[in-house]
mmCIF file of C-alpha atoms in Angstrom:
data_model
loop_
_atom_site.group_PDB
_atom_site.id
_atom_site.type_symbol
_atom_site.label_atom_id
_atom_site.label_comp_id
_atom_site.label_asym_id
_atom_site.label_seq_id
_atom_site.Cartn_x
_atom_site.Cartn_y
_atom_site.Cartn_z
ATOM 1 C CA MET A 1 101.243 116.342 149.200
ATOM 2 C CA TYR A 2 103.717 119.141 147.355
ATOM 3 C CA PHE A 3 106.185 116.213 146.460
ATOM 4 C CA SER A 4 103.494 113.925 145.171
ATOM 5 C CA LEU A 5 101.849 117.099 143.556
ATOM 6 C CA LEU A 6 105.185 118.077 142.026
ATOM 7 C CA PHE A 7 106.646 113.997 140.688
ATOM 8 C CA MET A 8 102.536 113.959 138.546
ATOM 9 C CA ILE A 9 103.198 117.152 136.903
ATOM 10 C CA LEU A 10 106.722 116.565 136.077
ATOM 11 C CA SER A 11 106.174 112.544 134.664
ATOM 12 C CA THR A 12 102.874 113.862 132.864
ATOM 13 C CA THR A 13 105.262 116.242 130.850
ATOM 14 C CA LEU A 14 108.420 113.965 130.864
ATOM 15 C CA PHE A 15 105.856 111.596 129.065
ATOM 16 C CA ALA A 16 104.379 114.107 126.867
ATOM 17 C CA GLY A 17 107.655 115.037 125.396
ATOM 18 C CA LYS A 18 109.158 111.313 125.389
ATOM 19 C CA THR A 19 105.535 110.979 122.761
ATOM 20 C CA MET A 20 106.134 113.499 120.808
ATOM 21 C CA ILE A 21 110.552 112.381 120.165
ATOM 22 C CA PRO A 22 109.979 110.759 117.235
ATOM 23 C CA ALA A 23 112.174 106.911 118.024
ATOM 24 C CA HIS A 24 113.507 106.960 114.243
ATOM 25 C CA PRO A 25 114.309 110.808 112.828
ATOM 26 C CA PHE A 26 115.087 111.339 109.686
ATOM 27 C CA PRO A 27 118.066 110.535 108.330
ATOM 28 C CA THR A 28 117.836 106.436 109.809
ATOM 29 C CA HIS A 29 120.530 105.425 107.280
ATOM 30 C CA ILE A 30 119.250 102.093 107.061
ATOM 31 C CA HIS A 31 120.189 99.052 105.051
ATOM 32 C CA TYR A 32 118.885 97.257 102.816
ATOM 33 C CA LYS A 33 120.663 93.669 102.029
ATOM 34 C CA ASN A 34 122.098 93.288 98.234
ATOM 35 C CA THR A 35 121.294 96.699 97.025
ATOM 36 C CA ILE A 36 123.731 99.786 95.783
ATOM 37 C CA SER A 37 123.826 103.459 96.945
ATOM 38 C CA PRO A 38 124.424 106.619 94.824
ATOM 39 C CA SER A 39 127.956 107.018 94.275
ATOM 40 C CA LEU A 40 128.026 110.635 93.078
ATOM 41 C CA TYR A 41 127.343 111.994 96.701
ATOM 42 C CA SER A 42 128.019 111.390 100.418
ATOM 43 C CA GLN A 43 125.532 110.923 102.174
ATOM 44 C CA LYS A 44 125.313 113.775 103.943
ATOM 45 C CA GLU A 45 125.762 115.654 100.680
ATOM 46 C CA ILE A 46 122.260 113.103 99.459
ATOM 47 C CA ASP A 47 120.213 113.947 103.134
ATOM 48 C CA ARG A 48 120.676 117.391 102.301
ATOM 49 C CA TYR A 49 119.237 116.966 99.116
ATOM 50 C CA THR A 50 116.336 115.152 100.105
ATOM 51 C CA LEU A 51 115.482 117.493 102.985
ATOM 52 C CA ALA A 52 115.329 120.338 100.613
ATOM 53 C CA PHE A 53 113.000 118.250 98.599
ATOM 54 C CA TYR A 54 110.646 117.673 101.369
ATOM 55 C CA ASN A 55 110.972 121.654 102.301
ATOM 56 C CA GLN A 56 109.578 122.403 98.858
ATOM 57 C CA TRP A 57 107.077 119.769 98.513
ATOM 58 C CA LYS A 58 105.848 121.479 102.077
ATOM 59 C CA LYS A 59 105.593 124.911 100.498
ATOM 60 C CA SER A 60 104.133 124.224 97.361
ATOM 61 C CA PHE A 61 101.387 120.983 98.663
ATOM 62 C CA LEU A 62 100.985 121.612 101.998
ATOM 63 C CA ILE A 63 97.726 123.568 102.981
ATOM 64 C CA LYS A 64 97.155 124.436 106.443
ATOM 65 C CA GLU A 65 92.954 124.801 106.975
ATOM 66 C CA ARG A 66 92.358 125.662 111.171
ATOM 67 C CA ASP A 67 94.054 122.655 112.865
ATOM 68 C CA LEU A 68 93.492 120.330 109.809
ATOM 69 C CA TYR A 69 95.688 119.922 106.685
ATOM 70 C CA ARG A 70 95.443 118.471 103.220
ATOM 71 C CA ILE A 71 97.402 118.251 100.598
ATOM 72 C CA ALA A 72 96.900 120.308 97.114
ATOM 73 C CA THR A 73 96.954 119.062 93.950
ATOM 74 C CA ASP A 74 98.005 121.140 91.660
ATOM 75 C CA LYS A 75 100.833 124.438 92.985
ATOM 76 C CA ASN A 76 99.144 126.686 91.371
ATOM 77 C CA ASP A 77 95.491 125.557 91.681
ATOM 78 C CA THR A 78 95.596 124.411 95.674
ATOM 79 C CA SER A 79 91.855 123.643 95.733
ATOM 80 C CA ARG A 80 91.571 120.008 95.515
ATOM 81 C CA THR A 81 92.291 117.024 97.446
ATOM 82 C CA VAL A 82 92.338 113.518 97.184
ATOM 83 C CA SER A 83 92.653 110.291 98.966
ATOM 84 C CA GLU A 84 96.104 109.442 97.303
ATOM 85 C CA GLY A 85 97.351 112.812 98.475
ATOM 86 C CA GLN A 86 96.786 112.857 101.813
ATOM 87 C CA GLY A 87 98.307 108.766 101.618
ATOM 88 C CA TYR A 88 101.425 111.086 100.604
ATOM 89 C CA GLY A 89 101.374 113.449 102.396
ATOM 90 C CA MET A 90 101.019 111.117 106.286
ATOM 91 C CA LEU A 91 103.986 108.417 105.073
ATOM 92 C CA ILE A 92 106.179 112.209 103.649
ATOM 93 C CA THR A 93 105.541 113.638 107.220
ATOM 94 C CA ALA A 94 105.835 110.596 109.288
ATOM 95 C CA TYR A 95 109.973 110.153 107.687
ATOM 96 C CA PHE A 96 110.853 113.482 108.108
ATOM 97 C CA ALA A 97 109.927 113.308 111.881
ATOM 98 C CA GLY A 98 113.276 114.977 113.436
ATOM 99 C CA ALA A 99 114.432 116.876 110.335
ATOM 100 C CA ASP A 100 110.688 118.646 110.573
ATOM 101 C CA PRO A 101 109.622 119.572 113.992
ATOM 102 C CA ASP A 102 106.439 120.329 113.127
ATOM 103 C CA ALA A 103 105.550 116.932 111.371
ATOM 104 C CA GLN A 104 103.944 115.194 113.994
ATOM 105 C CA LYS A 105 101.334 117.712 114.199
ATOM 106 C CA ILE A 106 101.261 117.930 110.148
ATOM 107 C CA PHE A 107 100.654 114.233 110.279
ATOM 108 C CA ASP A 108 97.260 114.383 113.189
ATOM 109 C CA GLY A 109 96.196 116.688 110.861
ATOM 110 C CA LEU A 110 96.234 115.301 107.601
ATOM 111 C CA PHE A 111 94.686 112.233 109.459
ATOM 112 C CA ARG A 112 92.146 114.017 110.556
ATOM 113 C CA PHE A 113 91.388 115.944 107.374
ATOM 114 C CA ALA A 114 91.081 112.416 106.373
ATOM 115 C CA LYS A 115 88.427 110.760 108.343
ATOM 116 C CA ALA A 116 86.455 114.358 108.543
ATOM 117 C CA HIS A 117 85.916 113.425 104.845
ATOM 118 C CA PRO A 118 85.037 109.748 104.498
ATOM 119 C CA SER A 119 83.134 107.528 101.911
ATOM 120 C CA HIS A 120 79.300 107.372 101.805
ATOM 121 C CA ILE A 121 79.865 103.476 101.391
ATOM 122 C CA CYS A 122 82.295 102.790 104.117
ATOM 123 C CA HIS A 123 82.674 105.596 106.554
ATOM 124 C CA THR A 124 85.990 104.342 107.573
ATOM 125 C CA LEU A 125 87.894 104.985 104.243
ATOM 126 C CA MET A 126 88.629 108.428 102.826
ATOM 127 C CA THR A 127 86.350 109.615 99.872
ATOM 128 C CA TRP A 128 88.969 109.599 97.320
ATOM 129 C CA GLN A 129 88.712 113.854 96.002
ATOM 130 C CA VAL A 130 87.375 116.958 97.849
ATOM 131 C CA PRO A 131 85.554 118.738 97.583
ATOM 132 C CA GLU A 132 83.534 115.783 96.635
ATOM 133 C CA LYS A 133 81.153 115.446 93.607
ATOM 134 C CA LYS A 134 77.298 114.262 93.930
ATOM 135 C CA GLY A 135 77.484 110.412 92.945
ATOM 136 C CA GLU A 136 81.359 110.635 93.680
ATOM 137 C CA SER A 137 81.389 110.132 97.015
ATOM 138 C CA ASP A 138 83.532 107.248 97.127
ATOM 139 C CA SER A 139 87.029 105.548 98.282
ATOM 140 C CA ALA A 140 89.611 104.690 95.601
ATOM 141 C CA PHE A 141 91.799 102.165 96.962
ATOM 142 C CA ASP A 142 95.387 103.243 97.543
ATOM 143 C CA GLY A 143 94.824 105.999 99.373
ATOM 144 C CA ASP A 144 93.304 104.058 102.253
ATOM 145 C CA ALA A 145 96.486 101.727 101.858
ATOM 146 C CA ASP A 146 99.076 104.683 102.213
ATOM 147 C CA ILE A 147 96.839 106.121 104.937
ATOM 148 C CA ALA A 148 97.035 103.131 106.997
ATOM 149 C CA TYR A 149 100.856 102.312 106.320
ATOM 150 C CA ALA A 150 101.383 105.491 107.452
ATOM 151 C CA LEU A 151 99.783 105.661 111.067
ATOM 152 C CA LEU A 152 101.741 101.669 111.227
ATOM 153 C CA VAL A 153 104.620 104.124 110.740
ATOM 154 C CA ALA A 154 103.404 106.774 113.346
ATOM 155 C CA ASP A 155 102.895 104.208 115.826
ATOM 156 C CA LYS A 156 106.554 103.204 115.190
ATOM 157 C CA GLN A 157 107.569 106.815 115.395
ATOM 158 C CA TRP A 158 105.984 108.663 118.313
ATOM 159 C CA GLY A 159 103.772 105.185 120.358
ATOM 160 C CA SER A 160 99.976 105.636 119.483
ATOM 161 C CA SER A 161 99.784 106.887 123.377
ATOM 162 C CA GLY A 162 98.701 110.577 122.440
ATOM 163 C CA LYS A 163 96.037 112.072 121.120
ATOM 164 C CA ILE A 164 95.743 109.045 118.183
ATOM 165 C CA ASN A 165 96.095 105.437 118.555
ATOM 166 C CA TYR A 166 98.283 105.186 115.556
ATOM 167 C CA LYS A 167 98.640 101.506 115.464
ATOM 168 C CA LYS A 168 94.167 101.094 116.551
ATOM 169 C CA GLU A 169 93.055 103.705 113.747
ATOM 170 C CA ALA A 170 95.583 101.326 111.227
ATOM 171 C CA PHE A 171 93.789 98.330 112.148
ATOM 172 C CA GLN A 172 89.733 99.761 111.860
ATOM 173 C CA ILE A 173 91.591 101.028 108.083
ATOM 174 C CA LEU A 174 92.712 97.194 106.979
ATOM 175 C CA ASP A 175 89.799 95.146 108.215
ATOM 176 C CA ALA A 176 87.833 98.167 106.239
ATOM 177 C CA ILE A 177 89.683 97.434 103.305
ATOM 178 C CA LEU A 178 90.066 93.711 103.419
ATOM 179 C CA ARG A 179 85.742 93.767 103.725
ATOM 180 C CA TYR A 180 85.508 96.969 101.256
ATOM 181 C CA THR A 181 87.802 96.835 99.068
ATOM 182 C CA PHE A 182 89.422 93.741 98.013
ATOM 183 C CA GLY A 183 87.597 90.986 95.561
ATOM 184 C CA LYS A 184 86.484 87.689 97.719
ATOM 185 C CA GLU A 185 87.514 85.258 95.301
ATOM 186 C CA SER A 186 90.263 87.043 92.927
ATOM 187 C CA ASN A 187 92.029 88.475 95.937
ATOM 188 C CA LEU A 188 92.924 91.590 94.036
ATOM 189 C CA PRO A 189 92.249 95.393 95.048
ATOM 190 C CA LEU A 190 88.785 96.589 93.902
ATOM 191 C CA LEU A 191 89.316 100.194 92.126
ATOM 192 C CA GLY A 192 87.501 101.354 95.417
ATOM 193 C CA ASP A 193 84.678 100.845 97.806
ATOM 194 C CA TRP A 194 82.092 101.113 95.134
ATOM 195 C CA VAL A 195 82.519 97.832 92.861
ATOM 196 C CA ASP A 196 80.436 95.681 92.654
ATOM 197 C CA GLN A 197 82.077 92.633 93.017
ATOM 198 C CA ASN A 198 80.560 90.491 90.454
ATOM 199 C CA GLY A 199 79.492 93.472 88.024
ATOM 200 C CA LYS A 200 79.577 93.411 84.812
ATOM 201 C CA LYS A 201 81.872 96.567 83.983
ATOM 202 C CA TYR A 202 83.663 96.596 86.799
ATOM 203 C CA ASN A 203 84.382 94.120 89.177
ATOM 204 C CA GLN A 204 86.792 92.198 91.732
ATOM 205 C CA TYR A 205 89.071 91.161 88.349
ATOM 206 C CA THR A 206 88.869 94.482 86.984
ATOM 207 C CA THR A 207 92.152 96.352 88.913
ATOM 208 C CA ARG A 208 94.891 98.995 88.403
ATOM 209 C CA THR A 209 98.393 97.660 89.201
ATOM 210 C CA SER A 210 99.394 100.426 90.704
ATOM 211 C CA ASP A 211 97.350 99.347 93.406
ATOM 212 C CA PHE A 212 99.555 96.612 93.690
ATOM 213 C CA MET A 213 101.422 97.891 96.628
ATOM 214 C CA ILE A 214 102.939 95.018 97.308
ATOM 215 C CA GLY A 215 105.603 96.683 99.919
ATOM 216 C CA HIS A 216 102.620 97.264 101.839
ATOM 217 C CA PHE A 217 100.582 94.409 101.893
ATOM 218 C CA ARG A 218 103.333 92.602 103.260
ATOM 219 C CA THR A 219 103.824 94.657 106.057
ATOM 220 C CA PHE A 220 100.508 94.754 106.855
ATOM 221 C CA SER A 221 100.822 91.078 106.685
ATOM 222 C CA ARG A 222 103.198 90.791 110.222
ATOM 223 C CA ILE A 223 101.504 93.260 111.784
ATOM 224 C CA HIS A 224 97.927 93.487 111.194
ATOM 225 C CA LYS A 225 98.441 89.112 110.471
ATOM 226 C CA ASP A 226 94.946 88.684 108.468
ATOM 227 C CA LYS A 227 95.955 85.249 106.321
ATOM 228 C CA HIS A 228 94.596 86.815 103.746
ATOM 229 C CA TRP A 229 97.883 89.447 102.843
ATOM 230 C CA ALA A 230 99.353 86.975 102.025
ATOM 231 C CA LYS A 231 96.736 85.053 99.349
ATOM 232 C CA ILE A 232 96.516 89.264 97.999
ATOM 233 C CA ILE A 233 100.879 89.199 97.692
ATOM 234 C CA ASN A 234 100.570 85.911 95.868
ATOM 235 C CA ALA A 235 97.640 86.738 93.550
ATOM 236 C CA THR A 236 98.855 90.471 92.875
ATOM 237 C CA GLN A 237 102.579 89.034 91.688
ATOM 238 C CA ILE A 238 100.881 86.210 89.495
ATOM 239 C CA ALA A 239 98.838 88.371 87.390
ATOM 240 C CA LEU A 240 101.835 91.359 87.186
ATOM 241 C CA GLN A 241 104.093 87.997 85.488
ATOM 242 C CA GLN A 242 100.951 87.454 83.270
ATOM 243 C CA ILE A 243 100.798 90.920 81.390
ATOM 244 C CA GLN A 244 104.510 90.708 80.892
ATOM 245 C CA GLU A 245 104.412 87.130 79.955
ATOM 246 C CA LEU A 246 102.061 87.913 76.888
ATOM 247 C CA PRO A 247 103.201 88.075 73.497
ATOM 248 C CA GLU A 248 102.030 91.254 72.301
ATOM 249 C CA ASN A 249 104.243 92.404 75.303
ATOM 250 C CA LYS A 250 107.573 93.721 74.443
ATOM 251 C CA SER A 251 108.404 95.989 76.616
ATOM 252 C CA ALA A 252 107.818 93.949 80.079
ATOM 253 C CA LEU A 253 105.927 96.718 81.158
ATOM 254 C CA VAL A 254 102.713 96.119 82.625
ATOM 255 C CA SER A 255 99.152 98.398 81.576
ATOM 256 C CA ASP A 256 97.515 100.718 84.126
ATOM 257 C CA PHE A 257 94.414 98.339 83.805
ATOM 258 C CA ILE A 258 93.791 95.279 83.595
ATOM 259 C CA TYR A 259 91.329 92.162 84.052
ATOM 260 C CA TYR A 260 90.952 88.354 83.404
ATOM 261 C CA ASP A 261 90.035 87.111 80.893
ATOM 262 C CA LYS A 262 87.963 83.208 81.655
ATOM 263 C CA LYS A 263 88.242 82.367 78.491
ATOM 264 C CA SER A 264 92.122 82.134 77.763
ATOM 265 C CA ARG A 265 92.687 82.003 82.112
ATOM 266 C CA HIS A 266 94.928 85.114 82.286
ATOM 267 C CA PHE A 267 95.147 88.329 82.881
ATOM 268 C CA LYS A 268 95.223 91.019 79.829
ATOM 269 C CA PRO A 269 95.048 94.285 79.415
ATOM 270 C CA THR A 270 91.751 96.057 79.361
ATOM 271 C CA ALA A 271 90.184 99.141 77.360
ATOM 272 C CA ARG A 272 91.981 102.035 75.877
ATOM 273 C CA HIS A 273 89.337 103.901 77.680
ATOM 274 C CA PHE A 274 88.266 101.253 80.286
ATOM 275 C CA LEU A 275 88.132 103.721 83.365
ATOM 276 C CA GLU A 276 90.603 106.846 82.495
ATOM 277 C CA THR A 277 92.392 107.163 79.201
ATOM 278 C CA GLU A 278 95.837 104.998 77.603
ATOM 279 C CA ASP A 279 94.166 102.479 80.374
ATOM 280 C CA ASP A 280 95.896 99.467 78.234
ATOM 281 C CA SER A 281 99.384 101.047 77.959
ATOM 282 C CA TYR A 282 102.300 101.889 80.349
ATOM 283 C CA TYR A 283 100.692 105.569 81.828
ATOM 284 C CA TYR A 284 100.206 107.472 85.066
ATOM 285 C CA ASN A 285 99.113 105.056 86.977
ATOM 286 C CA ALA A 286 101.253 101.844 86.127
ATOM 287 C CA CYS A 287 104.392 104.720 86.063
ATOM 288 C CA ARG A 288 104.019 104.065 89.835
ATOM 289 C CA VAL A 289 104.570 99.732 89.630
ATOM 290 C CA PRO A 290 108.449 99.738 89.879
ATOM 291 C CA TRP A 291 108.304 101.589 93.322
ATOM 292 C CA ARG A 292 105.219 99.895 94.439
ATOM 293 C CA VAL A 293 106.789 96.303 93.508
ATOM 294 C CA GLY A 294 110.439 97.395 94.226
ATOM 295 C CA THR A 295 109.920 98.407 97.696
ATOM 296 C CA ASP A 296 108.925 94.559 98.542
ATOM 297 C CA ALA A 297 111.769 93.937 96.668
ATOM 298 C CA LEU A 298 114.103 96.282 98.000
ATOM 299 C CA LEU A 299 113.114 96.110 101.857
ATOM 300 C CA ASN A 300 112.180 92.120 102.059
ATOM 301 C CA ASN A 301 113.966 90.794 98.900
ATOM 302 C CA ASP A 302 111.087 89.181 97.350
ATOM 303 C CA THR A 303 112.351 87.551 94.251
ATOM 304 C CA THR A 304 109.538 87.271 91.930
ATOM 305 C CA SER A 305 109.188 91.265 93.103
ATOM 306 C CA GLN A 306 112.525 91.269 91.845
ATOM 307 C CA ARG A 307 111.925 89.663 88.290
ATOM 308 C CA ILE A 308 108.747 91.991 87.970
ATOM 309 C CA THR A 309 110.862 94.728 88.311
ATOM 310 C CA GLN A 310 114.201 94.377 86.859
ATOM 311 C CA LYS A 311 112.409 93.107 83.721
ATOM 312 C CA MET A 312 111.038 96.712 83.371
ATOM 313 C CA LEU A 313 114.002 97.996 84.546
ATOM 314 C CA TYR A 314 116.329 96.791 81.715
ATOM 315 C CA TRP A 315 114.444 97.109 78.882
ATOM 316 C CA VAL A 316 113.877 100.887 79.949
ATOM 317 C CA TRP A 317 117.399 101.445 80.288
ATOM 318 C CA LEU A 318 118.182 99.501 77.036
ATOM 319 C CA ASN A 319 115.205 101.332 75.674
ATOM 320 C CA SER A 320 116.436 104.952 76.776
ATOM 321 C CA GLY A 321 120.401 104.305 75.586
ATOM 322 C CA LYS A 322 120.225 104.070 79.255
ATOM 323 C CA LYS A 323 119.715 108.301 79.497
ATOM 324 C CA PRO A 324 117.276 109.436 82.172
ATOM 325 C CA GLN A 325 116.111 112.192 80.244
ATOM 326 C CA ASN A 326 114.877 110.176 77.365
ATOM 327 C CA ILE A 327 112.590 107.671 79.254
ATOM 328 C CA LYS A 328 109.265 108.722 77.945
ATOM 329 C CA ALA A 329 106.124 109.991 80.119
ATOM 330 C CA GLY A 330 104.073 106.300 78.650
ATOM 331 C CA TYR A 331 104.293 103.615 76.633
ATOM 332 C CA HIS A 332 101.836 101.242 74.586
ATOM 333 C CA LEU A 333 102.960 97.534 75.682
ATOM 334 C CA ASP A 334 104.576 97.064 72.059
ATOM 335 C CA GLY A 335 106.992 99.412 73.287
ATOM 336 C CA LYS A 336 105.799 102.767 71.175
ATOM 337 C CA PRO A 337 106.329 105.791 73.850
ATOM 338 C CA ILE A 338 102.646 108.085 74.321
ATOM 339 C CA GLY A 339 104.357 111.021 75.516
ATOM 340 C CA ASN A 340 106.915 112.390 73.837
ATOM 341 C CA TYR A 341 108.561 114.501 77.134
ATOM 342 C CA PRO A 342 110.659 112.902 79.758
ATOM 343 C CA THR A 343 109.111 113.465 83.851
ATOM 344 C CA THR A 344 109.967 112.934 87.291
ATOM 345 C CA ALA A 345 106.832 110.427 87.748
ATOM 346 C CA PHE A 346 107.925 107.866 85.270
ATOM 347 C CA ILE A 347 111.873 108.006 85.958
ATOM 348 C CA ALA A 348 112.102 108.190 89.828
ATOM 349 C CA PRO A 349 110.397 104.838 89.591
ATOM 350 C CA PHE A 350 112.888 103.062 87.964
ATOM 351 C CA GLY A 351 115.638 104.569 90.922
ATOM 352 C CA VAL A 352 114.399 102.278 93.138
ATOM 353 C CA ALA A 353 114.158 99.421 90.459
ATOM 354 C CA ALA A 354 118.029 100.135 89.922
ATOM 355 C CA LYS A 355 118.414 100.080 94.167
ATOM 356 C CA SER A 356 118.333 96.494 93.674
ATOM 357 C CA ASN A 357 120.841 95.676 91.117
ATOM 358 C CA PRO A 358 124.496 96.520 91.852
ATOM 359 C CA HIS A 359 125.178 96.420 87.832
ATOM 360 C CA MET A 360 123.434 99.815 87.908
ATOM 361 C CA GLN A 361 125.412 101.602 89.732
ATOM 362 C CA GLU A 362 125.998 103.614 86.486
ATOM 363 C CA PHE A 363 122.104 104.147 85.809
ATOM 364 C CA LEU A 364 121.344 104.990 89.594
ATOM 365 C CA ASP A 365 123.867 107.668 89.449
ATOM 366 C CA SER A 366 122.380 109.316 86.436
ATOM 367 C CA LEU A 367 118.268 108.722 88.030
ATOM 368 C CA TYR A 368 119.497 110.080 90.366
ATOM 369 C CA ASP A 369 121.087 113.059 89.614
ATOM 370 C CA TYR A 370 117.777 113.545 87.114
ATOM 371 C CA ILE A 371 115.432 113.561 89.880
ATOM 372 C CA LYS A 372 117.472 115.078 92.928
ATOM 373 C CA THR A 373 116.118 118.368 92.528
ATOM 374 C CA ARG A 374 113.670 118.517 89.646
ATOM 375 C CA HIS A 375 110.493 119.922 91.004
ATOM 376 C CA GLU A 376 107.046 119.436 88.574
ATOM 377 C CA ASN A 377 103.850 119.593 90.398
ATOM 378 C CA TYR A 378 101.812 117.351 92.799
ATOM 379 C CA TYR A 379 101.609 113.747 91.741
ATOM 380 C CA GLU A 380 105.497 114.211 89.912
ATOM 381 C CA ASP A 381 106.780 115.590 93.061
ATOM 382 C CA SER A 382 105.416 113.250 95.884
ATOM 383 C CA ILE A 383 105.925 110.247 94.179
ATOM 384 C CA ASN A 384 109.493 111.478 93.397
ATOM 385 C CA LEU A 385 109.819 112.551 97.161
ATOM 386 C CA LEU A 386 108.856 109.062 98.423
ATOM 387 C CA CYS A 387 111.324 107.653 95.520
ATOM 388 C CA GLN A 388 113.720 109.434 97.070
ATOM 389 C CA LEU A 389 113.389 108.621 100.672
ATOM 390 C CA LEU A 390 114.033 104.613 99.523
ATOM 391 C CA ILE A 391 117.071 105.445 96.890
ATOM 392 C CA THR A 392 118.299 107.568 99.722
ATOM 393 C CA ASN A 393 118.156 104.672 102.422
ATOM 394 C CA ASN A 394 116.024 106.420 104.214
ATOM 395 C CA TYR A 395 112.444 104.709 104.207
ATOM 396 C CA TRP A 396 111.948 102.289 106.638
ATOM 397 C CA ASP A 397 109.719 99.171 107.478
ATOM 398 C CA PRO A 398 107.218 99.252 111.026
ATOM 399 C CA ALA A 399 107.016 95.689 111.110
ATOM 400 C CA ASN A 400 110.991 95.607 111.512
ATOM 401 C CA TYR A 401 111.195 97.943 114.942
#
């Protein structure tokens, strides 16, 4: 009896310990086909820079509240959190497991915070901001998509037999995303669960280009196995290409928000103040497109995603004089700059695009050199760090494991 009990205790302890050991600890050094890497530093040096950036990011933006964690949207005023930040935080901590012994604890706390603040429309999705404002407790597409993807990474990293069944939770969110935040006919991401499919101003044909997370969608297609993901990939790629092909688009960049013009049967930029500010231009939403679409080009060698990102990359390469510090914070589609300053939110995503082009080694080196230790604020640093994971070969697709 004693030995049987001892065996059970030891087995339980070992099993519990095993679930806590990450299967893919940082650094992972993933090989992406037909790509290049920063050449001015060794892989070991690059890993050190990336880990140091992560540690500073945690120090600046990770907030602990009892047994929960959240990501603050400002290093000077840490009172506010958005679902986008929770998604970024969950992705980042899952990929730094191993290097950070607290990664799983932080990840679980971030997810529990998201679950504790549901949208008032679809309770499986997270409200887009905390503290919540009256009448604005609904979802934003990208936060939920990142949270679902991060849960799939967590399932491959730690397994789903612990306190949180990561895969089950991911599937529940993906089911809700498909039901509440995609156009039934357009197959495009809605701005959130609050959008009426056939609304007058906001509907299934008005969409945010930075929500075209094509790398995510392809992973969802392989793991979630719903046939709609293939339609979504096709629809988002077509929309981006149509914006790039507009005669008035001299930059090959895409606007923050777009809509489908039924008269011309073509996608076009929305009006300037459609939802935010420079909505008809390449601004603080669309700056993520080279990263989001570039991820698909890197991980999946998709030729359409590659064409989309390379058009954007070549234009900015020439327009900046091949110098990252000359990349401006926003452009009108005719190529005229909006902001007269550089920021990593606009620069780092082009590092992802450059990585899949062997002819861009010098530009990739200068891009990486610019971003590797440059800290700004929540939005810029989160984008920068996620792009650095890709640029440094430390971002992996859970569908491949």
